[in-house]
Coordinates of C-alpha atoms in Angstrom, one line a residue:
M1 CA 131.7 99.9 116.3
I2 CA 128.4 101.0 117.7
T3 CA 128.4 103.1 120.9
R4 CA 126.5 102.2 124.0
N5 CA 124.4 105.3 123.6
Q6 CA 123.5 104.5 120.0
A7 CA 122.5 101.0 120.9
K8 CA 120.4 102.2 123.9
R9 CA 118.6 104.7 121.7
I10 CA 117.8 102.0 119.0
R11 CA 116.4 99.8 121.7
K12 CA 114.2 102.7 123.0
L13 CA 112.9 103.4 119.5
R14 CA 111.2 99.9 119.6
T15 CA 109.0 101.1 122.4
R16 CA 106.1 103.5 122.6
K17 CA 108.1 105.9 124.7
R18 CA 110.5 106.6 121.9
R19 CA 108.3 109.3 120.3
D20 CA 109.7 111.9 122.6
E21 CA 112.9 111.6 120.6
G22 CA 111.2 112.3 117.3
A23 CA 113.1 109.6 115.6
V24 CA 112.2 106.8 113.1
L25 CA 113.5 103.2 113.1
A26 CA 113.8 101.3 109.7
E27 CA 114.9 97.7 109.4
G28 CA 115.7 95.6 106.4
V29 CA 117.2 96.2 103.0
R30 CA 114.1 97.7 101.2
L31 CA 113.1 99.9 103.9
V32 CA 116.6 101.3 104.4
E33 CA 116.9 101.8 100.6
D34 CA 113.7 103.7 100.6
L35 CA 114.7 105.7 103.6
I36 CA 118.0 106.9 102.3
A37 CA 116.3 107.8 99.0
S38 CA 113.7 109.9 100.8
R39 CA 113.5 113.4 102.2
L40 CA 114.2 112.3 105.8
E41 CA 117.5 113.1 107.5
V42 CA 119.3 109.8 108.2
E43 CA 121.2 109.9 111.4
L44 CA 122.8 106.4 111.6
V45 CA 122.9 103.2 109.5
V46 CA 123.9 100.0 111.4
S47 CA 125.1 97.0 109.4
S48 CA 126.4 93.5 109.9
P49 CA 128.3 91.1 107.7
A50 CA 125.0 89.5 106.5
L51 CA 124.3 92.6 104.5
A52 CA 127.4 92.2 102.3
G53 CA 126.3 88.6 101.5
T54 CA 124.1 89.8 98.5
E55 CA 124.5 92.0 95.6
R56 CA 121.6 94.1 96.7
G57 CA 123.2 94.4 100.1
L58 CA 126.5 95.5 98.5
R59 CA 124.7 98.2 96.5
L60 CA 123.1 99.5 99.6
L61 CA 126.5 99.8 101.4
D62 CA 127.8 101.7 98.4
A63 CA 124.9 104.1 98.5
V64 CA 125.4 104.7 102.3
R65 CA 129.1 105.4 101.6
D66 CA 128.2 107.7 98.5
R67 CA 125.9 109.8 100.6
G68 CA 128.4 110.1 103.4
L69 CA 126.1 108.7 106.0
T70 CA 127.3 107.7 109.4
R71 CA 127.5 103.9 109.7
A72 CA 128.3 101.5 112.6
E73 CA 129.3 97.9 112.0
V74 CA 128.2 95.2 114.4
T75 CA 128.1 91.4 114.3
D76 CA 125.1 89.5 113.1
P77 CA 124.0 88.4 116.6
E78 CA 124.5 92.1 117.8
L79 CA 122.3 93.3 114.9
Q80 CA 119.7 90.6 115.8
E81 CA 119.6 91.8 119.4
L82 CA 119.1 95.4 118.4
A83 CA 116.4 94.8 115.8
D84 CA 112.7 94.7 116.3
T85 CA 112.1 92.0 113.7
E86 CA 113.1 88.4 113.5
T87 CA 114.9 88.8 110.1
P88 CA 116.5 92.3 110.0
Q89 CA 118.6 91.3 106.9
G90 CA 121.8 92.7 108.3
V91 CA 120.8 96.4 108.4
L92 CA 118.8 99.0 110.2
A93 CA 118.8 102.7 110.3
V94 CA 117.6 105.7 112.4
A95 CA 116.3 108.9 110.9
R96 CA 114.7 112.0 112.1
E97 CA 110.9 112.3 111.9
P98 CA 110.1 114.9 109.3
I99 CA 108.3 118.1 110.4
C100 CA 105.0 118.1 108.5
Q101 CA 102.0 120.4 109.0
L102 CA 98.8 120.7 107.0
D103 CA 99.5 124.4 106.4
D104 CA 102.5 123.3 104.3
F105 CA 100.2 121.6 101.8
T106 CA 99.1 123.4 98.7
P107 CA 96.5 121.3 96.9
G108 CA 96.4 121.1 93.2
Q109 CA 93.2 121.3 91.1
R110 CA 92.6 117.7 91.9
A111 CA 93.6 116.4 95.3
A112 CA 92.9 113.6 97.7
V113 CA 93.5 113.5 101.5
L114 CA 93.3 110.5 103.8
I115 CA 92.3 111.2 107.3
L116 CA 92.6 108.7 110.2
D117 CA 90.3 109.0 113.2
R118 CA 91.5 106.9 116.2
V119 CA 92.9 104.1 114.0
V120 CA 94.8 102.2 116.6
D121 CA 96.5 99.3 114.9
P122 CA 99.9 100.2 113.5
G123 CA 99.7 97.4 110.9
N124 CA 96.5 98.9 109.5
L125 CA 97.9 102.3 109.6
G126 CA 101.0 101.3 107.7
T127 CA 99.0 99.3 105.1
L128 CA 96.7 102.4 104.6
M129 CA 99.8 104.5 104.0
R130 CA 101.0 102.0 101.4
A131 CA 97.7 101.9 99.6
A132 CA 97.3 105.7 99.7
H133 CA 100.7 106.3 98.4
A134 CA 100.2 103.7 95.5
L135 CA 96.8 105.1 94.6
G136 CA 98.0 108.7 94.3
V137 CA 96.7 110.3 97.6
D138 CA 98.4 113.7 98.2
R139 CA 98.3 113.8 102.0
A140 CA 97.6 111.8 105.1
L141 CA 96.5 113.2 108.4
A142 CA 96.3 111.4 111.8
L143 CA 93.7 112.8 114.2
P144 CA 94.2 112.6 118.0
G145 CA 93.8 109.0 119.3
T146 CA 95.4 107.5 116.2
V147 CA 98.4 105.3 116.7
D148 CA 101.8 106.8 116.1
P149 CA 102.4 106.9 112.3
W150 CA 106.2 106.6 112.8
S151 CA 106.2 103.6 115.1
A152 CA 108.5 100.8 113.9
K153 CA 105.5 98.4 113.1
A154 CA 103.7 101.1 111.1
V155 CA 106.8 102.0 109.2
R156 CA 107.3 98.4 108.3
A157 CA 103.7 97.8 107.3
S158 CA 103.9 100.9 105.0
A159 CA 106.7 99.2 103.0
G160 CA 108.5 102.5 102.8
S161 CA 105.5 104.5 101.5
I162 CA 105.4 106.7 104.7
F163 CA 108.8 108.0 103.6
Q164 CA 107.1 109.4 100.5
L165 CA 103.5 110.3 101.5
P166 CA 103.5 113.4 103.8
V167 CA 101.6 112.5 107.0
S168 CA 101.0 114.9 109.9
R169 CA 99.1 114.9 113.2
E170 CA 96.2 117.3 113.2
P171 CA 93.2 118.3 115.4
W172 CA 89.8 117.7 113.8
P173 CA 88.3 121.2 114.0
E174 CA 91.2 122.9 112.4
T175 CA 91.4 120.1 109.8
A176 CA 87.8 120.5 108.8
S177 CA 88.0 124.2 108.7
W178 CA 91.2 124.0 106.5
L179 CA 89.6 121.6 104.1
R180 CA 86.4 123.6 103.7
S181 CA 88.4 126.8 103.1
R182 CA 90.0 125.0 100.2
D183 CA 86.9 123.6 98.7
F184 CA 87.3 120.0 99.7
T185 CA 84.3 117.7 100.1
I186 CA 84.6 115.5 103.3
F187 CA 83.5 111.9 103.1
G188 CA 83.4 109.6 106.2
A189 CA 83.6 105.8 105.8
D190 CA 80.6 104.2 107.5
P191 CA 78.6 101.0 107.0
S192 CA 75.4 102.9 106.5
G193 CA 76.9 105.3 104.0
D194 CA 76.2 105.4 100.2
P195 CA 77.9 102.5 98.5
V196 CA 80.8 103.5 96.2
A197 CA 80.5 101.5 93.0
R198 CA 83.4 100.1 90.9
G199 CA 84.5 102.7 88.5
G200 CA 83.6 105.6 90.7
G201 CA 80.7 106.5 93.0
P202 CA 79.3 109.6 94.5
V203 CA 82.6 111.5 94.3
T204 CA 82.3 114.2 91.5
H205 CA 84.4 116.7 93.2
P206 CA 88.2 117.0 92.1
R207 CA 89.1 117.8 95.8
F208 CA 88.0 115.3 98.5
A209 CA 89.0 113.9 101.8
L210 CA 88.2 110.4 103.1
V211 CA 88.0 109.9 106.8
L212 CA 88.5 106.4 108.2
G213 CA 87.4 105.6 111.8
N214 CA 88.4 103.4 114.7
E215 CA 88.4 99.7 113.8
P216 CA 85.6 98.6 116.2
S217 CA 83.6 101.7 116.8
G218 CA 84.0 103.8 113.6
L219 CA 83.9 107.5 113.3
S220 CA 83.7 109.7 116.4
D221 CA 80.6 111.7 116.8
E222 CA 82.5 115.0 116.3
V223 CA 84.0 113.8 113.1
R224 CA 80.8 112.3 111.7
L225 CA 79.0 115.5 112.2
G226 CA 81.7 117.3 110.4
C227 CA 81.4 115.2 107.2
D228 CA 79.5 116.2 104.2
A229 CA 78.5 112.6 103.4
T230 CA 79.2 109.1 104.4
V231 CA 80.4 106.3 102.0
A232 CA 80.7 102.5 102.2
V233 CA 81.8 99.4 100.4
R234 CA 78.8 97.3 99.4
L235 CA 79.2 93.7 100.7
P236 CA 77.4 91.2 98.6
G237 CA 79.1 88.2 100.3
Q238 CA 78.5 86.7 103.6
M239 CA 80.8 89.0 105.6
D240 CA 79.2 92.0 107.4
S241 CA 82.4 94.1 107.6
L242 CA 85.9 94.7 106.3
N243 CA 89.3 95.3 108.0
V244 CA 89.7 99.1 108.0
A245 CA 92.8 98.8 105.8
I246 CA 91.0 96.8 103.2
A247 CA 87.9 99.0 103.2
G248 CA 90.1 102.2 103.0
A249 CA 92.0 100.9 100.1
I250 CA 88.9 99.9 98.2
L251 CA 87.2 103.2 98.9
L252 CA 90.2 105.3 97.8
D253 CA 90.6 103.3 94.6
R254 CA 86.9 103.7 93.7
M255 CA 86.7 107.3 94.8
L256 CA 89.7 108.4 93.0
A257 CA 88.3 106.8 89.9
G258 CA 85.2 108.8 90.3
S259 CA 86.8 112.2 91.1
D260 CA 87.0 113.6 87.5
G261 CA 83.9 115.7 87.7
D262 CA 83.5 119.4 87.9
A263 CA 83.9 121.3 91.1

């Protein structure tokens, strides 16, 4: 049985105010699978009879038991009421937000960092985390004004990648100083920047950071001034712009392909 306090906390995690608790809400079989396999500390797993209706769900229940995680059982309607999604698949979980700081990062000879400057849509942020993780980015940073990376919607949009790709909140001046002291080249995404061609563009440095700006207004003046160069995706079609998540994924793919040069 779930306690009243546990249920109240889960409901609070669906709101913007929940960040004070430093907790993360994951819903659905895949997200909970990825969560319990990650470095995060899982506080509670809530399941309903629907979870045991599939072989995958039964395997997840076995994994929860094998790891000795705290689990509460509820009815299917009760889980639906607790969930933030229309189809929670009979399971959700609460974990502690990991403590992550830029100073904990020791870059290798080749390293890529994704920086988000006032990206406000949690779906875009989560999609960028998914793309960055898939493409081999080493670290993600959220500058002030960026949406909460651990919001329920951002976590869902990341498809579990946020549990694997370290992401921290950092101020820009300290971030820029840290990157320069470690020989990173800083590129800002901007429509007027140098187009990055397929197969690699202007990135010939093995360590680089890509900064993506606010969806409607782009990079802040402070961040733009701190970049070494700006880059863009050439658009030969009839559209004049791309969604920030799509543009970011394309740029990362092309820049990583072109980052094999000498320092």
